[in-house]
Amino acid sequence: MNPFQSIYEAVGEEKIKRLTAYFYEEVSQNEELRRLYPEKDLAPAERRLFLFLMQVFGGPQTYSEERGHPRLRMRHFQWKIDGKMRNHWMNAMLTALDKIQVEQEVRELMMNYFIKVANHMVNHD
């Protein structure tokens, strides 16, 4: 079983939605991350991440129903993701995570997930 699946039950949909919104606020202010989104409107990307996180954390499977298997590395391979880019992403996500109120145990679970995924996405030295 996915150890992260209990997060949805602990935090609920609204906090995942707020986490995603705060993350994209950070993306919009970070020149390196913002460059990865050529479209002016970040709302579609924000919705995709929200649906993905809900699913990964044990909520509705809407992401897979709409988009199929996540295939994270494949979907992100078109971008050069090195350690520096991973750090930009992690900083944005951790800043977003700091803005929502969750129990310390849940926060640590979420951080562990984000660290694991961010490290997995690195595709360049």
Short mmCIF file of N, CA, C and O in Angstrom, two decimals:
data_model
loop_
_atom_site.label_atom_id
_atom_site.label_comp_id
_atom_site.label_asym_id
_atom_site.label_seq_id
_atom_site.Cartn_x
_atom_site.Cartn_y
_atom_site.Cartn_z
N MET A 1 0.82 -1.19 0.00
CA MET A 1 0.00 0.00 0.00
C MET A 1 0.87 1.25 0.00
O MET A 1 1.91 1.31 0.63
N ASN A 2 0.42 2.25 -0.67
CA ASN A 2 1.09 3.54 -0.74
C ASN A 2 1.00 4.22 0.63
O ASN A 2 -0.08 4.51 1.11
N PRO A 3 2.14 4.47 1.28
CA PRO A 3 2.09 5.07 2.62
C PRO A 3 1.53 6.49 2.62
O PRO A 3 1.17 7.01 3.68
N PHE A 4 1.44 7.10 1.47
CA PHE A 4 0.97 8.48 1.37
C PHE A 4 -0.54 8.58 1.21
O PHE A 4 -1.10 9.66 1.25
N GLN A 5 -1.22 7.43 1.03
CA GLN A 5 -2.64 7.42 0.74
C GLN A 5 -3.51 7.92 1.88
O GLN A 5 -4.64 8.30 1.66
N SER A 6 -2.99 7.91 3.10
CA SER A 6 -3.78 8.37 4.24
C SER A 6 -3.83 9.89 4.36
O SER A 6 -4.60 10.44 5.15
N ILE A 7 -3.04 10.58 3.58
CA ILE A 7 -2.95 12.04 3.68
C ILE A 7 -4.28 12.69 3.33
O ILE A 7 -4.72 13.63 4.01
N TYR A 8 -4.94 12.22 2.29
CA TYR A 8 -6.22 12.83 1.88
C TYR A 8 -7.21 12.82 3.04
O TYR A 8 -7.87 13.82 3.30
N GLU A 9 -7.29 11.71 3.72
CA GLU A 9 -8.21 11.59 4.85
C GLU A 9 -7.83 12.57 5.97
O GLU A 9 -8.69 13.16 6.62
N ALA A 10 -6.53 12.76 6.18
CA ALA A 10 -6.06 13.63 7.26
C ALA A 10 -6.22 15.11 6.95
O ALA A 10 -6.52 15.91 7.84
N VAL A 11 -6.02 15.50 5.68
CA VAL A 11 -6.03 16.94 5.36
C VAL A 11 -7.26 17.39 4.59
O VAL A 11 -7.64 18.56 4.67
N GLY A 12 -7.83 16.52 3.80
CA GLY A 12 -9.02 16.88 3.04
C GLY A 12 -8.72 17.60 1.74
O GLY A 12 -7.62 18.08 1.50
N GLU A 13 -9.74 17.65 0.91
CA GLU A 13 -9.62 18.23 -0.43
C GLU A 13 -9.27 19.71 -0.41
O GLU A 13 -8.46 20.18 -1.20
N GLU A 14 -9.87 20.45 0.50
CA GLU A 14 -9.67 21.91 0.52
C GLU A 14 -8.21 22.27 0.80
O GLU A 14 -7.67 23.18 0.17
N LYS A 15 -7.57 21.57 1.71
CA LYS A 15 -6.16 21.89 2.00
C LYS A 15 -5.26 21.50 0.84
O LYS A 15 -4.26 22.17 0.57
N ILE A 16 -5.59 20.43 0.15
CA ILE A 16 -4.80 20.06 -1.04
C ILE A 16 -4.99 21.12 -2.11
O ILE A 16 -4.03 21.50 -2.79
N LYS A 17 -6.19 21.63 -2.25
CA LYS A 17 -6.46 22.70 -3.22
C LYS A 17 -5.67 23.96 -2.85
O LYS A 17 -5.06 24.60 -3.71
N ARG A 18 -5.65 24.30 -1.57
CA ARG A 18 -4.90 25.49 -1.13
C ARG A 18 -3.40 25.29 -1.30
O ARG A 18 -2.69 26.21 -1.73
N LEU A 19 -2.91 24.09 -0.98
CA LEU A 19 -1.49 23.79 -1.18
C LEU A 19 -1.11 24.01 -2.64
O LEU A 19 -0.09 24.64 -2.94
N THR A 20 -1.93 23.52 -3.53
CA THR A 20 -1.66 23.65 -4.97
C THR A 20 -1.69 25.11 -5.39
O THR A 20 -0.82 25.56 -6.14
N ALA A 21 -2.66 25.87 -4.89
CA ALA A 21 -2.74 27.30 -5.22
C ALA A 21 -1.51 28.04 -4.71
O ALA A 21 -0.91 28.86 -5.44
N TYR A 22 -1.10 27.76 -3.48
CA TYR A 22 0.10 28.40 -2.94
C TYR A 22 1.34 28.01 -3.74
O TYR A 22 2.23 28.84 -3.98
N PHE A 23 1.42 26.75 -4.16
CA PHE A 23 2.55 26.32 -4.97
C PHE A 23 2.62 27.13 -6.26
O PHE A 23 3.69 27.61 -6.64
N TYR A 24 1.48 27.30 -6.93
CA TYR A 24 1.51 28.04 -8.19
C TYR A 24 1.72 29.53 -7.99
O TYR A 24 2.22 30.22 -8.90
N GLU A 25 1.41 30.05 -6.82
CA GLU A 25 1.80 31.44 -6.50
C GLU A 25 3.33 31.52 -6.50
O GLU A 25 3.90 32.48 -7.03
N GLU A 26 3.97 30.53 -5.91
CA GLU A 26 5.43 30.49 -5.88
C GLU A 26 6.00 30.32 -7.28
O GLU A 26 6.98 30.97 -7.64
N VAL A 27 5.40 29.45 -8.08
CA VAL A 27 5.86 29.25 -9.46
C VAL A 27 5.80 30.57 -10.22
O VAL A 27 6.74 30.92 -10.93
N SER A 28 4.72 31.29 -10.06
CA SER A 28 4.55 32.55 -10.81
C SER A 28 5.60 33.59 -10.43
O SER A 28 5.90 34.48 -11.22
N GLN A 29 6.18 33.46 -9.25
CA GLN A 29 7.18 34.42 -8.78
C GLN A 29 8.61 33.94 -8.95
O GLN A 29 9.55 34.68 -8.67
N ASN A 30 8.78 32.71 -9.42
CA ASN A 30 10.11 32.15 -9.59
C ASN A 30 10.41 32.06 -11.08
O ASN A 30 9.81 31.24 -11.79
N GLU A 31 11.33 32.87 -11.53
CA GLU A 31 11.63 32.96 -12.96
C GLU A 31 12.02 31.61 -13.57
O GLU A 31 11.59 31.28 -14.68
N GLU A 32 12.82 30.82 -12.86
CA GLU A 32 13.25 29.51 -13.37
C GLU A 32 12.06 28.56 -13.56
O GLU A 32 11.94 27.89 -14.58
N LEU A 33 11.20 28.49 -12.55
CA LEU A 33 10.03 27.61 -12.66
C LEU A 33 9.02 28.15 -13.67
O LEU A 33 8.45 27.39 -14.44
N ARG A 34 8.81 29.44 -13.66
CA ARG A 34 7.79 30.04 -14.54
C ARG A 34 8.11 29.78 -16.00
O ARG A 34 7.23 29.61 -16.84
N ARG A 35 9.40 29.71 -16.31
CA ARG A 35 9.86 29.45 -17.68
C ARG A 35 9.38 28.10 -18.20
O ARG A 35 9.28 27.88 -19.41
N LEU A 36 9.07 27.17 -17.30
CA LEU A 36 8.61 25.84 -17.70
C LEU A 36 7.17 25.85 -18.20
O LEU A 36 6.70 24.86 -18.74
N TYR A 37 6.47 26.95 -17.98
CA TYR A 37 5.05 27.07 -18.35
C TYR A 37 4.89 28.17 -19.40
O TYR A 37 4.71 29.33 -19.04
N PRO A 38 4.95 27.81 -20.67
CA PRO A 38 4.85 28.84 -21.71
C PRO A 38 3.47 29.51 -21.75
O PRO A 38 3.35 30.66 -22.16
N GLU A 39 2.44 28.79 -21.31
CA GLU A 39 1.10 29.38 -21.34
C GLU A 39 1.01 30.48 -20.27
O GLU A 39 1.63 30.40 -19.21
N LYS A 40 0.24 31.50 -20.59
CA LYS A 40 0.09 32.63 -19.68
C LYS A 40 -0.71 32.24 -18.44
O LYS A 40 -0.40 32.64 -17.32
N ASP A 41 -1.72 31.42 -18.63
CA ASP A 41 -2.63 31.04 -17.57
C ASP A 41 -2.14 29.74 -16.91
O ASP A 41 -2.06 28.71 -17.56
N LEU A 42 -1.83 29.80 -15.63
CA LEU A 42 -1.35 28.62 -14.92
C LEU A 42 -2.49 27.76 -14.37
O LEU A 42 -2.24 26.67 -13.84
N ALA A 43 -3.72 28.21 -14.53
CA ALA A 43 -4.88 27.49 -13.96
C ALA A 43 -4.98 26.04 -14.44
O ALA A 43 -5.23 25.15 -13.62
N PRO A 44 -4.79 25.73 -15.73
CA PRO A 44 -4.86 24.32 -16.15
C PRO A 44 -3.80 23.46 -15.48
O PRO A 44 -4.08 22.33 -15.06
N ALA A 45 -2.57 23.97 -15.36
CA ALA A 45 -1.51 23.21 -14.69
C ALA A 45 -1.84 23.05 -13.21
O ALA A 45 -1.61 21.98 -12.63
N GLU A 46 -2.37 24.09 -12.61
CA GLU A 46 -2.75 24.02 -11.20
C GLU A 46 -3.82 22.96 -10.98
O GLU A 46 -3.75 22.18 -10.03
N ARG A 47 -4.79 22.89 -11.87
CA ARG A 47 -5.86 21.89 -11.74
C ARG A 47 -5.28 20.48 -11.88
O ARG A 47 -5.64 19.58 -11.13
N ARG A 48 -4.37 20.29 -12.84
CA ARG A 48 -3.77 18.96 -13.03
C ARG A 48 -3.01 18.52 -11.77
O ARG A 48 -3.14 17.38 -11.33
N LEU A 49 -2.23 19.44 -11.19
CA LEU A 49 -1.49 19.09 -9.99
C LEU A 49 -2.44 18.80 -8.83
O LEU A 49 -2.24 17.84 -8.09
N PHE A 50 -3.48 19.59 -8.69
CA PHE A 50 -4.47 19.36 -7.64
C PHE A 50 -5.08 17.97 -7.78
O PHE A 50 -5.13 17.21 -6.81
N LEU A 51 -5.52 17.61 -8.98
CA LEU A 51 -6.12 16.29 -9.18
C LEU A 51 -5.11 15.18 -8.92
O LEU A 51 -5.44 14.15 -8.33
N PHE A 52 -3.88 15.40 -9.36
CA PHE A 52 -2.83 14.41 -9.15
C PHE A 52 -2.57 14.21 -7.65
O PHE A 52 -2.52 13.07 -7.17
N LEU A 53 -2.41 15.31 -6.92
CA LEU A 53 -2.12 15.19 -5.48
C LEU A 53 -3.29 14.56 -4.74
O LEU A 53 -3.08 13.75 -3.83
N MET A 54 -4.51 14.91 -5.12
CA MET A 54 -5.66 14.27 -4.47
C MET A 54 -5.59 12.77 -4.65
O MET A 54 -5.80 12.01 -3.70
N GLN A 55 -5.28 12.33 -5.84
CA GLN A 55 -5.22 10.90 -6.14
C GLN A 55 -4.08 10.22 -5.38
O GLN A 55 -4.28 9.20 -4.73
N VAL A 56 -2.89 10.79 -5.45
CA VAL A 56 -1.72 10.21 -4.80
C VAL A 56 -1.91 10.12 -3.29
O VAL A 56 -1.47 9.17 -2.65
N PHE A 57 -2.59 11.11 -2.74
CA PHE A 57 -2.77 11.16 -1.29
C PHE A 57 -4.02 10.41 -0.82
O PHE A 57 -4.39 10.49 0.34
N GLY A 58 -4.68 9.68 -1.72
CA GLY A 58 -5.75 8.79 -1.31
C GLY A 58 -7.16 9.26 -1.61
O GLY A 58 -8.13 8.66 -1.15
N GLY A 59 -7.29 10.32 -2.39
CA GLY A 59 -8.62 10.84 -2.74
C GLY A 59 -9.12 10.28 -4.05
O GLY A 59 -8.65 9.25 -4.53
N PRO A 60 -10.09 10.98 -4.63
CA PRO A 60 -10.69 10.55 -5.90
C PRO A 60 -9.65 10.32 -7.00
O PRO A 60 -8.62 10.97 -7.03
N GLN A 61 -9.96 9.40 -7.89
CA GLN A 61 -9.07 9.01 -8.98
C GLN A 61 -9.30 9.83 -10.26
O GLN A 61 -9.04 9.37 -11.36
N THR A 62 -9.78 11.04 -10.10
CA THR A 62 -10.14 11.89 -11.24
C THR A 62 -8.97 12.10 -12.18
O THR A 62 -9.14 12.11 -13.40
N TYR A 63 -7.77 12.26 -11.63
CA TYR A 63 -6.61 12.49 -12.49
C TYR A 63 -6.46 11.36 -13.50
O TYR A 63 -6.37 11.60 -14.70
N SER A 64 -6.45 10.13 -13.03
CA SER A 64 -6.27 8.98 -13.93
C SER A 64 -7.45 8.82 -14.87
O SER A 64 -7.27 8.43 -16.03
N GLU A 65 -8.64 9.12 -14.39
CA GLU A 65 -9.83 9.02 -15.25
C GLU A 65 -9.73 10.00 -16.41
O GLU A 65 -10.12 9.68 -17.53
N GLU A 66 -9.20 11.18 -16.17
CA GLU A 66 -9.10 12.20 -17.22
C GLU A 66 -7.84 12.09 -18.06
O GLU A 66 -7.86 12.38 -19.24
N ARG A 67 -6.72 11.70 -17.44
CA ARG A 67 -5.43 11.78 -18.12
C ARG A 67 -4.69 10.47 -18.25
O ARG A 67 -3.63 10.41 -18.85
N GLY A 68 -5.21 9.41 -17.66
CA GLY A 68 -4.52 8.13 -17.70
C GLY A 68 -3.47 8.05 -16.60
O GLY A 68 -3.43 8.87 -15.70
N HIS A 69 -2.62 7.04 -16.71
CA HIS A 69 -1.58 6.83 -15.70
C HIS A 69 -0.70 8.08 -15.61
O HIS A 69 -0.35 8.67 -16.63
N PRO A 70 -0.31 8.49 -14.40
CA PRO A 70 0.50 9.71 -14.25
C PRO A 70 1.81 9.72 -15.03
O PRO A 70 2.17 10.74 -15.62
N ARG A 71 2.55 8.61 -15.05
CA ARG A 71 3.82 8.54 -15.79
C ARG A 71 4.65 9.82 -15.62
O ARG A 71 4.98 10.51 -16.60
N LEU A 72 4.95 10.13 -14.38
CA LEU A 72 5.60 11.41 -14.07
C LEU A 72 6.89 11.66 -14.84
O LEU A 72 7.07 12.73 -15.41
N ARG A 73 7.79 10.70 -14.82
CA ARG A 73 9.07 10.94 -15.52
C ARG A 73 8.84 11.17 -17.01
O ARG A 73 9.45 12.06 -17.60
N MET A 74 7.99 10.37 -17.63
CA MET A 74 7.72 10.54 -19.05
C MET A 74 7.12 11.92 -19.33
O MET A 74 7.53 12.60 -20.27
N ARG A 75 6.16 12.33 -18.52
CA ARG A 75 5.50 13.62 -18.75
C ARG A 75 6.44 14.80 -18.53
O ARG A 75 6.21 15.88 -19.06
N HIS A 76 7.47 14.62 -17.74
CA HIS A 76 8.38 15.71 -17.43
C HIS A 76 9.71 15.64 -18.16
O HIS A 76 10.54 16.53 -18.02
N PHE A 77 9.90 14.60 -18.96
CA PHE A 77 11.20 14.39 -19.60
C PHE A 77 11.55 15.50 -20.60
O PHE A 77 12.72 15.76 -20.85
N GLN A 78 10.56 16.19 -21.13
CA GLN A 78 10.84 17.25 -22.11
C GLN A 78 11.57 18.44 -21.50
O GLN A 78 12.14 19.26 -22.23
N TRP A 79 11.58 18.54 -20.17
CA TRP A 79 12.27 19.65 -19.51
C TRP A 79 13.55 19.17 -18.88
O TRP A 79 13.61 18.07 -18.34
N LYS A 80 14.56 20.01 -18.91
CA LYS A 80 15.82 19.70 -18.24
C LYS A 80 15.59 19.93 -16.74
O LYS A 80 15.37 21.05 -16.30
N ILE A 81 15.65 18.85 -16.00
CA ILE A 81 15.48 18.94 -14.55
C ILE A 81 16.77 18.46 -13.90
O ILE A 81 17.07 17.27 -13.89
N ASP A 82 17.54 19.42 -13.43
CA ASP A 82 18.78 19.10 -12.73
C ASP A 82 18.58 19.39 -11.24
O ASP A 82 17.47 19.71 -10.80
N GLY A 83 19.63 19.26 -10.49
CA GLY A 83 19.53 19.50 -9.05
C GLY A 83 19.05 20.91 -8.72
O GLY A 83 18.28 21.11 -7.78
N LYS A 84 19.51 21.87 -9.49
CA LYS A 84 19.10 23.26 -9.25
C LYS A 84 17.59 23.44 -9.49
O LYS A 84 16.90 24.07 -8.69
N MET A 85 17.09 22.87 -10.58
CA MET A 85 15.66 22.98 -10.87
C MET A 85 14.85 22.22 -9.82
O MET A 85 13.80 22.69 -9.38
N ARG A 86 15.34 21.05 -9.43
CA ARG A 86 14.67 20.30 -8.36
C ARG A 86 14.57 21.17 -7.11
O ARG A 86 13.54 21.21 -6.45
N ASN A 87 15.64 21.88 -6.77
CA ASN A 87 15.63 22.73 -5.58
C ASN A 87 14.63 23.87 -5.71
O ASN A 87 13.95 24.22 -4.73
N HIS A 88 14.53 24.46 -6.89
CA HIS A 88 13.51 25.51 -7.10
C HIS A 88 12.12 24.94 -6.83
O HIS A 88 11.29 25.56 -6.16
N TRP A 89 11.88 23.75 -7.39
CA TRP A 89 10.56 23.13 -7.22
C TRP A 89 10.30 22.80 -5.76
O TRP A 89 9.24 23.09 -5.22
N MET A 90 11.30 22.21 -5.09
CA MET A 90 11.14 21.85 -3.67
C MET A 90 10.91 23.10 -2.82
O MET A 90 10.06 23.07 -1.93
N ASN A 91 11.66 24.16 -3.08
CA ASN A 91 11.47 25.38 -2.29
C ASN A 91 10.06 25.92 -2.46
O ASN A 91 9.43 26.35 -1.48
N ALA A 92 9.55 25.89 -3.69
CA ALA A 92 8.19 26.37 -3.93
C ALA A 92 7.18 25.49 -3.21
O ALA A 92 6.23 25.99 -2.58
N MET A 93 7.38 24.18 -3.27
CA MET A 93 6.42 23.28 -2.63
C MET A 93 6.50 23.37 -1.11
O MET A 93 5.47 23.37 -0.42
N LEU A 94 7.69 23.46 -0.57
CA LEU A 94 7.82 23.56 0.89
C LEU A 94 7.28 24.89 1.41
O LEU A 94 6.68 24.95 2.49
N THR A 95 7.46 25.96 0.65
CA THR A 95 6.86 27.24 1.02
C THR A 95 5.35 27.13 1.03
O THR A 95 4.68 27.61 1.95
N ALA A 96 4.80 26.47 0.02
CA ALA A 96 3.35 26.25 -0.04
C ALA A 96 2.89 25.40 1.14
O ALA A 96 1.87 25.70 1.78
N LEU A 97 3.64 24.37 1.45
CA LEU A 97 3.29 23.48 2.55
C LEU A 97 3.31 24.23 3.88
O LEU A 97 2.46 23.98 4.75
N ASP A 98 4.23 25.17 4.03
CA ASP A 98 4.30 25.97 5.25
C ASP A 98 3.05 26.83 5.44
O ASP A 98 2.76 27.26 6.55
N LYS A 99 2.34 27.11 4.37
CA LYS A 99 1.18 28.01 4.43
C LYS A 99 -0.12 27.30 4.79
O LYS A 99 -1.13 27.97 5.01
N ILE A 100 -0.11 25.97 4.82
CA ILE A 100 -1.32 25.27 5.23
C ILE A 100 -1.08 24.64 6.59
O ILE A 100 0.04 24.25 6.91
N GLN A 101 -2.11 24.56 7.37
CA GLN A 101 -2.00 23.98 8.71
C GLN A 101 -2.28 22.49 8.64
O GLN A 101 -3.39 22.08 8.31
N VAL A 102 -1.25 21.70 8.91
CA VAL A 102 -1.43 20.24 8.99
C VAL A 102 -0.62 19.74 10.18
O VAL A 102 0.36 20.36 10.59
N GLU A 103 -1.04 18.62 10.72
CA GLU A 103 -0.31 18.01 11.84
C GLU A 103 1.11 17.69 11.40
O GLU A 103 1.35 17.36 10.24
N GLN A 104 2.04 17.75 12.35
CA GLN A 104 3.45 17.53 12.04
C GLN A 104 3.70 16.18 11.36
O GLN A 104 4.44 16.08 10.41
N GLU A 105 3.04 15.14 11.83
CA GLU A 105 3.22 13.81 11.24
C GLU A 105 2.78 13.79 9.77
O GLU A 105 3.45 13.22 8.92
N VAL A 106 1.68 14.45 9.48
CA VAL A 106 1.17 14.53 8.11
C VAL A 106 2.11 15.39 7.26
O VAL A 106 2.42 15.04 6.12
N ARG A 107 2.58 16.48 7.83
CA ARG A 107 3.52 17.36 7.11
C ARG A 107 4.77 16.58 6.71
O ARG A 107 5.26 16.70 5.59
N GLU A 108 5.28 15.78 7.64
CA GLU A 108 6.48 14.99 7.35
C GLU A 108 6.22 13.96 6.26
O GLU A 108 7.06 13.74 5.40
N LEU A 109 5.04 13.33 6.30
CA LEU A 109 4.68 12.39 5.23
C LEU A 109 4.64 13.10 3.88
O LEU A 109 5.18 12.59 2.89
N MET A 110 4.02 14.27 3.85
CA MET A 110 3.93 15.03 2.60
C MET A 110 5.32 15.45 2.12
O MET A 110 5.64 15.31 0.93
N MET A 111 6.14 15.94 3.04
CA MET A 111 7.50 16.34 2.68
C MET A 111 8.27 15.15 2.11
O MET A 111 8.97 15.28 1.10
N ASN A 112 8.14 14.00 2.76
CA ASN A 112 8.84 12.81 2.27
C ASN A 112 8.39 12.46 0.86
O ASN A 112 9.21 12.08 0.01
N TYR A 113 7.10 12.58 0.60
CA TYR A 113 6.61 12.30 -0.74
C TYR A 113 7.22 13.28 -1.74
O TYR A 113 7.73 12.88 -2.79
N PHE A 114 7.17 14.58 -1.42
CA PHE A 114 7.67 15.58 -2.36
C PHE A 114 9.17 15.43 -2.60
O PHE A 114 9.63 15.57 -3.73
N ILE A 115 9.92 15.10 -1.57
CA ILE A 115 11.37 14.88 -1.74
C ILE A 115 11.62 13.68 -2.65
O ILE A 115 12.42 13.74 -3.58
N LYS A 116 10.90 12.60 -2.39
CA LYS A 116 11.05 11.38 -3.20
C LYS A 116 10.75 11.66 -4.67
O LYS A 116 11.52 11.29 -5.56
N VAL A 117 9.65 12.33 -4.92
CA VAL A 117 9.24 12.62 -6.31
C VAL A 117 10.20 13.61 -6.97
O VAL A 117 10.60 13.42 -8.12
N ALA A 118 10.58 14.66 -6.25
CA ALA A 118 11.49 15.65 -6.82
C ALA A 118 12.82 15.00 -7.21
O ALA A 118 13.35 15.27 -8.29
N ASN A 119 13.33 14.14 -6.36
CA ASN A 119 14.59 13.46 -6.68
C ASN A 119 14.42 12.52 -7.88
O ASN A 119 15.31 12.40 -8.71
N HIS A 120 13.27 11.89 -7.97
CA HIS A 120 12.97 10.96 -9.08
C HIS A 120 12.87 11.69 -10.42
O HIS A 120 13.15 11.10 -11.47
N MET A 121 12.50 12.95 -10.41
CA MET A 121 12.29 13.71 -11.64
C MET A 121 13.59 14.21 -12.26
O MET A 121 13.61 14.60 -13.42
N VAL A 122 14.67 14.22 -11.47
CA VAL A 122 15.95 14.72 -12.01
C VAL A 122 16.36 13.85 -13.19
O VAL A 122 16.41 12.64 -13.11
N ASN A 123 16.60 14.54 -14.34
CA ASN A 123 16.94 13.82 -15.56
C ASN A 123 18.20 14.37 -16.24
O ASN A 123 18.52 14.00 -17.35
N HIS A 124 18.89 15.29 -15.58
CA HIS A 124 20.15 15.85 -16.08
C HIS A 124 21.08 16.09 -14.91
O HIS A 124 20.64 16.35 -13.80
N ASP A 125 22.40 16.05 -15.22
CA ASP A 125 23.40 16.37 -14.16
C ASP A 125 23.47 17.85 -13.95
O ASP A 125 23.20 18.66 -14.74
#
